[in-house]
CSV table of C-alpha atoms and ligand atoms in Angstrom, one decimal:
chain,number,residue,atom,x,y,z
A,1,MET,CA,143.5,-66.7,-13.4
A,2,ASN,CA,145.9,-64.5,-11.4
A,3,ASN,CA,145.6,-66.0,-7.9
A,4,LYS,CA,146.5,-63.7,-4.9
A,5,LYS,CA,147.2,-64.5,-1.3
A,6,ILE,CA,144.3,-63.8,1.1
A,7,LYS,CA,144.3,-60.4,2.6
A,8,LEU,CA,144.0,-60.6,6.4
A,9,SER,CA,141.7,-58.2,8.1
A,10,ARG,CA,142.8,-56.3,11.2
A,11,LYS,CA,140.7,-58.7,13.3
A,12,GLU,CA,142.4,-61.7,11.8
A,13,ILE,CA,145.9,-60.2,12.3
A,14,PHE,CA,144.9,-59.6,15.9
A,15,GLU,CA,143.7,-63.2,16.2
A,16,LEU,CA,147.0,-64.4,14.9
A,17,ILE,CA,149.0,-62.3,17.4
A,18,ILE,CA,146.8,-63.5,20.3
A,19,GLU,CA,147.2,-67.1,19.1
A,20,GLY,CA,151.0,-66.6,19.1
A,21,PHE,CA,151.0,-65.1,22.6
A,22,ILE,CA,148.8,-67.8,24.0
A,23,THR,CA,150.9,-70.6,22.4
A,24,VAL,CA,154.2,-69.0,23.6
A,25,GLY,CA,152.7,-68.7,27.1
A,26,ILE,CA,151.5,-72.3,27.2
A,27,MET,CA,154.9,-73.5,25.9
A,28,LEU,CA,156.8,-71.5,28.5
A,29,LEU,CA,154.6,-73.1,31.2
A,30,VAL,CA,155.2,-76.6,29.7
A,31,ASN,CA,158.9,-76.0,29.6
A,32,PHE,CA,159.0,-74.7,33.1
A,33,ALA,CA,157.0,-77.7,34.4
A,34,LEU,CA,159.2,-80.1,32.5
A,35,LEU,CA,162.3,-78.5,33.8
A,36,ILE,CA,161.2,-78.7,37.3
A,37,ILE,CA,160.2,-82.3,36.9
A,38,MET,CA,163.5,-83.2,35.4
A,39,LEU,CA,165.5,-81.4,38.0
A,40,LEU,CA,163.6,-83.1,40.8
A,41,PHE,CA,164.0,-86.5,39.2
A,42,ASN,CA,167.6,-85.8,38.3
A,43,GLU,CA,168.5,-85.1,41.9
A,44,GLU,CA,166.5,-87.8,43.5
A,45,ASP,CA,166.7,-90.6,41.1
A,46,GLU,CA,170.3,-91.8,40.5
A,47,ILE,CA,169.2,-94.2,37.8
A,48,LEU,CA,167.4,-91.5,35.8
A,49,HIS,CA,170.3,-89.2,36.2
A,50,ARG,CA,172.7,-91.7,34.9
A,51,GLY,CA,170.4,-92.7,32.1
A,52,LEU,CA,170.1,-89.1,30.9
A,53,TYR,CA,173.8,-88.5,31.3
A,54,SER,CA,174.8,-91.6,29.3
A,55,LEU,CA,172.2,-90.7,26.6
A,56,PHE,CA,173.9,-87.4,26.2
A,57,HIS,CA,177.5,-88.6,26.3
A,58,GLY,CA,176.8,-91.9,24.4
A,59,PHE,CA,174.8,-90.6,21.4
A,60,LEU,CA,174.4,-86.9,21.3
A,61,ALA,CA,177.8,-85.5,22.5
A,62,PRO,CA,179.9,-87.3,19.8
A,63,SER,CA,177.7,-85.8,17.1
A,64,PHE,CA,177.3,-82.3,18.5
A,65,GLY,CA,180.5,-82.0,20.4
A,66,ALA,CA,180.7,-82.4,24.1
A,67,ASN,CA,182.4,-79.0,24.6
A,68,LEU,CA,180.0,-77.1,22.6
A,69,LEU,CA,176.9,-78.3,24.5
A,70,SER,CA,176.9,-79.0,28.1
A,71,PHE,CA,174.3,-81.4,29.3
A,72,PRO,CA,171.6,-78.9,30.5
A,73,ASN,CA,172.3,-76.6,27.6
A,74,PHE,CA,171.4,-79.3,25.2
A,75,PHE,CA,167.9,-79.6,26.8
A,76,TYR,CA,167.4,-75.8,26.7
A,77,LEU,CA,168.3,-75.9,23.0
A,78,PHE,CA,165.9,-78.8,22.5
A,79,PHE,CA,163.1,-77.1,24.2
A,80,GLY,CA,163.8,-73.9,22.4
A,81,VAL,CA,163.6,-75.5,18.9
A,82,PHE,CA,160.5,-77.5,19.9
A,83,ASP,CA,158.8,-74.4,21.2
A,84,VAL,CA,159.4,-72.5,18.0
A,85,LEU,CA,158.1,-75.4,15.9
A,86,VAL,CA,155.0,-75.6,18.0
A,87,VAL,CA,154.3,-71.9,17.7
A,88,VAL,CA,154.9,-71.9,13.9
A,89,TRP,CA,152.6,-75.0,13.6
A,90,ARG,CA,149.8,-73.4,15.6
A,91,LEU,CA,150.1,-70.1,13.7
A,92,LEU,CA,150.0,-71.9,10.3
A,93,ARG,CA,147.0,-73.9,11.4
A,94,ARG,CA,145.2,-70.8,12.4
A,95,TYR,CA,146.2,-69.1,9.1
A,96,HIS,CA,144.9,-72.1,7.1
A,97,LEU,CA,141.6,-71.8,8.9
A,98,MET,CA,141.5,-68.2,7.9
A,99,GLU,CA,142.1,-69.1,4.3
A,100,MET,CA,139.3,-71.6,4.5
A,101,ARG,CA,137.0,-68.9,5.9
A,102,HIS,CA,137.9,-66.6,3.0
A,103,VAL,CA,137.2,-69.4,0.5
A,104,ILE,CA,133.8,-70.1,2.1
A,105,THR,CA,132.9,-66.4,2.0
A,106,ALA,CA,133.8,-66.3,-1.8
A,107,MET,CA,131.8,-69.5,-2.3
A,108,GLN,CA,128.8,-68.0,-0.5
A,109,GLU,CA,129.0,-65.0,-2.9
A,110,ILE,CA,128.9,-67.3,-5.9
A,111,ALA,CA,126.0,-69.3,-4.5
A,112,ASP,CA,124.2,-66.0,-4.0
A,113,GLY,CA,124.1,-65.6,-7.7
A,114,HIS,CA,127.4,-63.8,-8.5
A,115,LEU,CA,128.2,-66.4,-11.2
A,116,GLU,CA,130.8,-64.1,-12.8
A,117,LYS,CA,132.9,-64.4,-9.6
A,118,ARG,CA,135.7,-67.0,-9.1
A,119,ILE,CA,137.7,-67.9,-6.1
A,120,ASP,CA,141.0,-66.3,-7.0
A,121,TYR,CA,143.0,-67.0,-3.8
A,122,GLN,CA,146.3,-68.8,-3.7
A,123,VAL,CA,146.0,-71.0,-0.6
A,124,ASN,CA,147.6,-74.1,0.9
A,125,ARG,CA,148.0,-77.1,-1.4
A,126,GLU,CA,145.1,-79.2,-0.1
A,127,LEU,CA,142.7,-76.3,-0.2
A,128,GLN,CA,144.0,-75.1,-3.5
A,129,GLY,CA,142.8,-78.5,-5.0
A,130,VAL,CA,139.3,-77.9,-3.7
A,131,VAL,CA,139.3,-74.2,-4.9
A,132,ASP,CA,140.4,-75.2,-8.4
A,133,SER,CA,137.7,-77.9,-8.6
A,134,ILE,CA,135.0,-75.4,-7.3
A,135,ASN,CA,136.1,-72.9,-10.0
A,136,ALA,CA,136.0,-75.6,-12.7
A,137,LEU,CA,132.6,-76.7,-11.5
A,138,VAL,CA,131.2,-73.1,-11.6
A,139,ASP,CA,132.7,-72.6,-15.0
A,140,SER,CA,131.0,-75.7,-16.4
A,141,ALA,CA,127.7,-74.9,-14.7
A,142,VAL,CA,127.8,-71.3,-16.2
A,143,HIS,CA,128.7,-72.8,-19.6
A,144,SER,CA,125.7,-75.2,-19.4
A,145,MET,CA,123.4,-72.5,-18.3
A,146,LYS,CA,124.5,-70.3,-21.2
A,147,GLU,CA,124.1,-73.2,-23.6
A,148,GLU,CA,120.7,-73.9,-22.2
A,149,ARG,CA,119.6,-70.3,-22.7
A,150,ARG,CA,121.0,-70.3,-26.2
A,151,ILE,CA,119.1,-73.4,-27.1
A,152,GLU,CA,115.9,-72.0,-25.6
A,153,LYS,CA,116.4,-68.7,-27.6
A,154,SER,CA,117.0,-70.6,-30.8
A,155,LYS,CA,113.9,-72.7,-30.2
A,156,ASP,CA,111.9,-69.6,-29.9
A,157,GLU,CA,113.4,-68.2,-33.1
A,158,LEU,CA,112.7,-71.5,-34.8
A,159,ILE,CA,109.0,-71.4,-33.8
A,160,THR,CA,108.7,-67.7,-34.9
A,161,ASN,CA,110.4,-68.4,-38.2
A,162,VAL,CA,108.4,-71.5,-39.0
A,163,SER,CA,105.1,-69.8,-38.1
A,164,HIS,CA,106.0,-66.9,-40.3
A,165,ASP,CA,107.1,-69.0,-43.2
A,166,LEU,CA,104.0,-71.2,-42.9
A,167,ARG,CA,101.6,-68.4,-42.5
A,168,THR,CA,102.5,-66.6,-45.7
A,169,PRO,CA,101.6,-69.4,-48.1
A,170,LEU,CA,98.7,-70.5,-45.9
A,171,THR,CA,97.2,-67.0,-46.1
A,172,SER,CA,97.4,-67.2,-49.9
A,173,ILE,CA,95.8,-70.6,-50.0
A,174,ILE,CA,92.9,-69.4,-47.8
A,175,GLY,CA,92.6,-66.2,-49.9
A,176,TYR,CA,92.3,-68.1,-53.2
A,177,LEU,CA,90.0,-70.7,-51.8
A,178,ASN,CA,87.8,-67.9,-50.4
A,179,LEU,CA,87.6,-66.3,-53.8
A,180,ILE,CA,86.3,-69.6,-55.2
A,181,GLU,CA,83.9,-70.1,-52.4
A,182,ASP,CA,82.5,-66.5,-52.4
A,183,ASP,CA,81.7,-66.5,-56.1
A,184,PRO,CA,79.6,-69.4,-57.3
A,185,ASN,CA,79.6,-68.0,-60.8
A,186,LEU,CA,83.4,-68.2,-61.4
A,187,ASP,CA,84.3,-69.8,-64.7
A,188,LEU,CA,86.3,-73.0,-64.8
A,189,ALA,CA,89.4,-71.4,-66.1
A,190,THR,CA,89.6,-68.9,-63.2
A,191,ILE,CA,88.9,-71.6,-60.7
A,192,ARG,CA,91.7,-73.7,-62.2
A,193,LYS,CA,94.0,-70.7,-62.0
A,194,TYR,CA,93.2,-70.1,-58.3
A,195,VAL,CA,93.5,-73.8,-57.5
A,196,HIS,CA,96.8,-73.9,-59.2
A,197,VAL,CA,98.1,-71.0,-57.1
A,198,ALA,CA,96.8,-72.7,-53.9
A,199,PHE,CA,98.5,-75.9,-55.1
A,200,VAL,CA,101.9,-74.2,-55.6
A,201,LYS,CA,101.6,-72.5,-52.2
A,202,ALA,CA,100.7,-75.8,-50.6
A,203,GLY,CA,103.8,-77.3,-52.3
A,204,GLN,CA,105.9,-74.5,-50.6
A,205,MET,CA,104.5,-75.5,-47.2
A,206,LYS,CA,105.3,-79.1,-47.8
A,207,TYR,CA,108.8,-78.2,-48.8
A,208,LEU,CA,109.3,-76.2,-45.6
A,209,THR,CA,107.8,-78.9,-43.4
A,210,ASP,CA,109.9,-81.6,-45.1
A,211,ASP,CA,113.1,-79.5,-44.6
A,212,LEU,CA,112.1,-78.7,-41.1
A,213,PHE,CA,111.6,-82.3,-40.3
A,214,ALA,CA,115.0,-83.2,-41.8
A,215,TYR,CA,116.7,-80.4,-39.9
A,216,THR,CA,115.1,-81.1,-36.5
A,217,LYS,CA,115.9,-84.8,-36.9
A,218,LEU,CA,119.5,-84.0,-37.5
A,219,THR,CA,119.9,-81.5,-34.7
A,220,THR,CA,117.8,-82.9,-31.9
A,221,ARG,CA,118.5,-86.6,-32.2
A,222,GLU,CA,121.7,-88.5,-32.1
A,223,ILE,CA,122.3,-89.3,-35.8
A,224,ASN,CA,123.8,-92.6,-36.6
A,225,TYR,CA,126.3,-92.5,-39.4
A,226,ASN,CA,126.6,-95.7,-41.4
A,227,TYR,CA,130.2,-95.7,-42.7
A,228,THR,CA,131.0,-97.9,-45.7
A,229,THR,CA,133.8,-97.9,-48.1
A,230,PHE,CA,132.8,-96.7,-51.6
A,231,ASN,CA,134.2,-94.9,-54.6
A,232,MET,CA,133.3,-91.2,-54.4
A,233,ASN,CA,133.6,-91.0,-58.2
A,234,ASP,CA,130.5,-93.2,-58.5
A,235,LEU,CA,128.6,-91.1,-56.1
A,236,ILE,CA,129.3,-87.9,-58.0
A,237,GLU,CA,128.5,-89.5,-61.4
A,238,GLN,CA,125.2,-90.8,-60.0
A,239,LEU,CA,124.4,-87.4,-58.5
A,240,THR,CA,124.9,-85.6,-61.8
A,241,ALA,CA,122.9,-88.3,-63.6
A,242,ASP,CA,120.0,-87.7,-61.2
A,243,PHE,CA,119.9,-84.0,-62.0
A,244,GLU,CA,120.6,-84.3,-65.7
A,245,LEU,CA,117.0,-83.8,-66.9
A,246,GLU,CA,116.2,-80.9,-64.5
A,247,ALA,CA,119.4,-79.1,-65.6
A,248,GLU,CA,118.5,-79.6,-69.2
A,249,LYS,CA,115.1,-78.2,-68.7
A,250,ALA,CA,116.6,-75.2,-67.0
A,251,GLY,CA,119.0,-74.7,-69.9
A,252,LEU,CA,122.1,-75.4,-67.8
A,253,GLU,CA,125.0,-77.7,-68.7
A,254,LEU,CA,125.7,-80.1,-65.9
A,255,ILE,CA,129.3,-81.2,-65.8
A,256,ASN,CA,131.1,-83.6,-63.6
A,257,ASP,CA,134.8,-83.6,-63.2
A,258,VAL,CA,136.1,-86.6,-61.3
A,259,PRO,CA,139.6,-88.2,-61.2
A,260,SER,CA,140.4,-91.0,-63.5
A,261,GLU,CA,141.5,-93.2,-60.6
A,262,PRO,CA,138.9,-94.4,-58.1
A,263,THR,CA,138.6,-92.2,-55.0
A,264,MET,CA,138.0,-94.6,-52.2
A,265,VAL,CA,136.5,-93.2,-49.0
A,266,LYS,CA,134.9,-94.6,-45.8
A,267,LEU,CA,132.0,-92.3,-45.1
A,268,ASP,CA,128.2,-92.4,-45.0
A,269,SER,CA,127.4,-92.4,-48.7
A,270,GLU,CA,123.7,-91.7,-48.2
A,271,LYS,CA,124.2,-88.6,-46.1
A,272,ILE,CA,126.9,-87.3,-48.4
A,273,GLY,CA,124.5,-87.9,-51.3
A,274,ARG,CA,121.8,-85.9,-49.5
A,275,ALA,CA,124.2,-83.0,-48.7
A,276,LEU,CA,125.5,-82.8,-52.3
A,277,SER,CA,121.9,-83.1,-53.7
A,278,ASN,CA,121.0,-80.0,-51.7
A,279,LEU,CA,124.0,-78.1,-53.1
A,280,VAL,CA,123.2,-79.1,-56.7
A,281,SER,CA,119.5,-78.3,-56.4
A,282,ASN,CA,120.4,-74.9,-54.9
A,283,ALA,CA,122.7,-74.4,-57.9
A,284,LEU,CA,119.8,-75.2,-60.2
A,285,LYS,CA,117.4,-73.0,-58.2
A,286,TYR,CA,119.7,-69.9,-57.9
A,287,GLY,CA,121.8,-70.3,-61.0
A,288,LYS,CA,119.1,-70.1,-63.6
A,289,LYS,CA,120.6,-67.0,-65.1
A,290,GLY,CA,123.9,-68.8,-65.6
A,291,THR,CA,125.0,-71.4,-68.1
A,292,PHE,CA,126.5,-74.3,-66.2
A,293,ILE,CA,126.7,-76.3,-63.0
A,294,ARG,CA,129.9,-78.2,-62.3
A,295,VAL,CA,130.7,-80.8,-59.7
A,296,VAL,CA,134.4,-81.3,-59.2
A,297,LEU,CA,136.0,-84.0,-57.1
A,298,GLU,CA,139.7,-83.8,-56.1
A,299,ASP,CA,141.7,-86.4,-54.2
A,300,GLU,CA,143.8,-84.5,-51.7
A,301,GLY,CA,145.6,-87.4,-49.9
A,302,ASP,CA,143.8,-87.8,-46.6
A,303,ASN,CA,140.9,-85.7,-47.7
A,304,VAL,CA,138.5,-85.4,-50.6
A,305,ASP,CA,137.5,-82.0,-51.9
A,306,ILE,CA,134.2,-81.6,-53.6
A,307,LYS,CA,133.1,-78.4,-55.3
A,308,VAL,CA,129.6,-77.6,-56.5
A,309,GLN,CA,130.0,-74.6,-58.8
A,310,ASN,CA,127.7,-72.5,-60.9
A,311,ASP,CA,127.9,-69.2,-62.8
A,312,GLY,CA,124.6,-67.7,-61.6
A,313,PRO,CA,124.2,-64.4,-59.8
A,314,LYS,CA,126.8,-63.7,-57.0
A,315,ILE,CA,125.9,-64.2,-53.4
A,316,PRO,CA,126.5,-60.9,-51.6
A,317,ALA,CA,129.7,-60.9,-49.5
A,318,ALA,CA,127.8,-59.9,-46.4
A,319,SER,CA,125.5,-63.0,-46.8
A,320,LEU,CA,128.3,-65.5,-47.4
A,321,ASN,CA,128.9,-66.5,-43.8
A,322,LYS,CA,125.3,-66.4,-42.9
A,323,ILE,CA,123.8,-68.7,-45.6
A,324,PHE,CA,124.6,-71.8,-43.5
A,325,GLU,CA,122.5,-70.5,-40.6
A,326,ARG,CA,119.1,-72.0,-40.5
A,327,PHE,CA,116.3,-69.9,-42.0
A,328,TYR,CA,118.8,-67.5,-43.6
A,329,ARG,CA,117.8,-66.6,-47.1
A,330,VAL,CA,119.4,-63.9,-49.2
A,331,ASP,CA,116.9,-61.2,-49.6
A,332,GLU,CA,115.9,-61.6,-53.3
A,333,SER,CA,115.5,-65.3,-52.8
A,334,ARG,CA,112.9,-64.7,-50.1
A,335,SER,CA,110.6,-62.9,-52.6
A,336,GLY,CA,111.6,-64.9,-55.6
A,337,THR,CA,112.3,-68.7,-55.5
A,338,SER,CA,110.7,-70.8,-52.8
A,339,GLY,CA,112.7,-72.4,-50.1
A,340,SER,CA,113.0,-72.9,-46.4
A,341,GLY,CA,116.4,-71.5,-45.6
A,342,LEU,CA,117.2,-74.8,-44.1
A,343,GLY,CA,118.9,-76.5,-47.0
A,344,LEU,CA,122.5,-75.3,-46.3
A,345,ALA,CA,122.0,-75.8,-42.5
A,346,ILE,CA,121.2,-79.4,-43.2
A,347,VAL,CA,124.3,-79.6,-45.5
A,348,ARG,CA,126.5,-78.3,-42.8
A,349,ASN,CA,125.2,-80.7,-40.2
A,350,LEU,CA,125.6,-83.7,-42.4
A,351,ILE,CA,129.2,-82.7,-43.4
A,352,GLU,CA,130.4,-81.6,-40.0
A,353,GLY,CA,128.9,-84.7,-38.5
A,354,GLN,CA,131.4,-86.7,-40.5
A,355,GLY,CA,134.4,-84.6,-39.5
A,356,GLY,CA,134.3,-82.5,-42.7
A,357,GLU,CA,133.7,-78.8,-43.4
A,358,VAL,CA,131.8,-76.8,-45.9
A,359,ARG,CA,132.3,-73.2,-47.1
A,360,ALA,CA,131.2,-71.0,-49.9
A,361,VAL,CA,132.9,-68.5,-52.1
A,362,SER,CA,131.1,-66.3,-54.7
A,363,THR,CA,132.3,-63.9,-57.3
A,364,HIS,CA,130.5,-62.4,-60.4
A,365,ASP,CA,131.8,-65.3,-62.5
A,366,LEU,CA,131.4,-68.2,-60.1
A,367,THR,CA,129.7,-69.4,-57.0
A,368,SER,CA,131.4,-72.4,-55.4
A,369,PHE,CA,130.4,-74.5,-52.5
A,370,GLU,CA,133.4,-76.5,-51.3
A,371,VAL,CA,133.0,-79.6,-49.1
A,372,ILE,CA,136.2,-81.1,-47.6
A,373,LEU,CA,135.8,-84.5,-46.0
A,374,PRO,CA,138.4,-86.8,-44.4
A,375,LYS,CA,138.6,-90.1,-46.4
A,376,GLY,CA,138.3,-92.2,-43.3
A,377,LYS,CA,140.3,-95.5,-42.8
A,378,THR,CA,139.3,-97.1,-46.1
A,379,GLY,CA,141.5,-100.2,-45.5
A,380,ALA,CA,139.5,-101.4,-42.6
A,381,ALA,CA,136.2,-101.9,-44.6
B,1,ADP,P1,116.8,-72.2,-49.4
B,1,ADP,O1,117.4,-72.6,-50.7
B,1,ADP,O2,115.7,-73.1,-48.9
B,1,ADP,O3,116.4,-70.7,-49.3
B,1,ADP,P2,119.4,-72.7,-48.3
B,1,ADP,O4,119.8,-72.9,-46.9
B,1,ADP,O5,119.6,-73.9,-49.2
B,1,ADP,O6,117.9,-72.3,-48.2
B,1,ADP,O7,120.1,-71.5,-48.9
B,1,ADP,C1,120.2,-70.3,-48.2
B,1,ADP,C2,120.4,-69.1,-49.2
B,1,ADP,O8,121.7,-69.2,-49.8
B,1,ADP,C3,119.4,-69.2,-50.3
B,1,ADP,O9,118.2,-68.5,-50.0
B,1,ADP,C4,120.1,-68.5,-51.4
B,1,ADP,O10,119.9,-67.1,-51.3
B,1,ADP,C5,121.6,-68.7,-51.1
B,1,ADP,N1,122.2,-69.7,-52.0
B,1,ADP,C6,122.3,-71.0,-51.8
B,1,ADP,N2,122.9,-71.7,-52.8
B,1,ADP,C7,123.2,-70.7,-53.8
B,1,ADP,C8,123.7,-70.7,-55.1
B,1,ADP,N3,124.2,-71.8,-55.6
B,1,ADP,N4,123.8,-69.6,-55.7
B,1,ADP,C9,123.3,-68.4,-55.2
B,1,ADP,N5,122.8,-68.3,-54.0
B,1,ADP,C10,122.7,-69.5,-53.3
């Protein structure tokens, strides 16, 4: 912030001038009175006269030069310097009071709701400390308020999205069950068909509520990460083994590509497993038109780099930076495959919570989700 000196009003300048005059007046009176007292004593009191004289000649004259300053002149000079100092001190005191007044007015303005305002005065050192602290306090209060509003807004969005995504399958379920109830003569095959649709829709609702539960658990509570040292190669091999059958059914080749040497990391294996499972199940869900899913692990020194790749349809460039937002689903996937739009938001939370990052790139040939994680201090396990 560019701090400026306070700008004195006419009234304040006038106040300063009056203060100066009054102080000069008082000092002249004091000087005059002192001079008279001294002269009186000087003449009447031999001892005081000698005392003052020897003080001058013994200590002061050798340093200042006896010729330069005669005895009375020294006292005039002393009074003069003293008077100037007193006047400057009084004026400065008054000026500092004015600075304080300006600061209080600015504070009042902020307190009245002008939260965009800051106290941008350059004032004396002590007051500057207070001003800087007040500015920092206002900054952090404004930041907290904005954060609060953002959270409030995002809660509203969450409720709207959840109600919408739950209502759609629920309406279907009610619709099909109604059909069954309204027509007592329906044949068994039709009833089965309707029940099956209701069952699938109920499954979608469960999927959404499960994801929602996982997501809110991750974002609203303090998550405890349980760091242990393990070989990331094993985790990747286990992961691909778990999805082997599903991939085979979908006609996709599931490949894992891990280094020959063990890749030791100190991370929360369970949470990484969950995040990677989400990525592989997405690759299965959205990569059906492709031919393979590949999970690649690379040891990058302090980090490990895990890529979950598939050759299904490309994610549109405009959606790439949005897919990690909660409830975001690329348009066709809203109408086609079922999902909550929370899977990648969960992945991001789990990975960032362990100091890592996740990003996606997608071309016509390959969609790749890349997770970069710090290995952690594996030696301390
Ligand atoms: P959900 O899968 O429940 O819709 P996600 O958060 O897991 O939610 O994914 C968000 C969107 O990202 C999906 O709707 C989909 O459009 C897109 N997506 C995610 N993974 C892939 C992938 N491997 N290939 C193509 N699109 C993907």
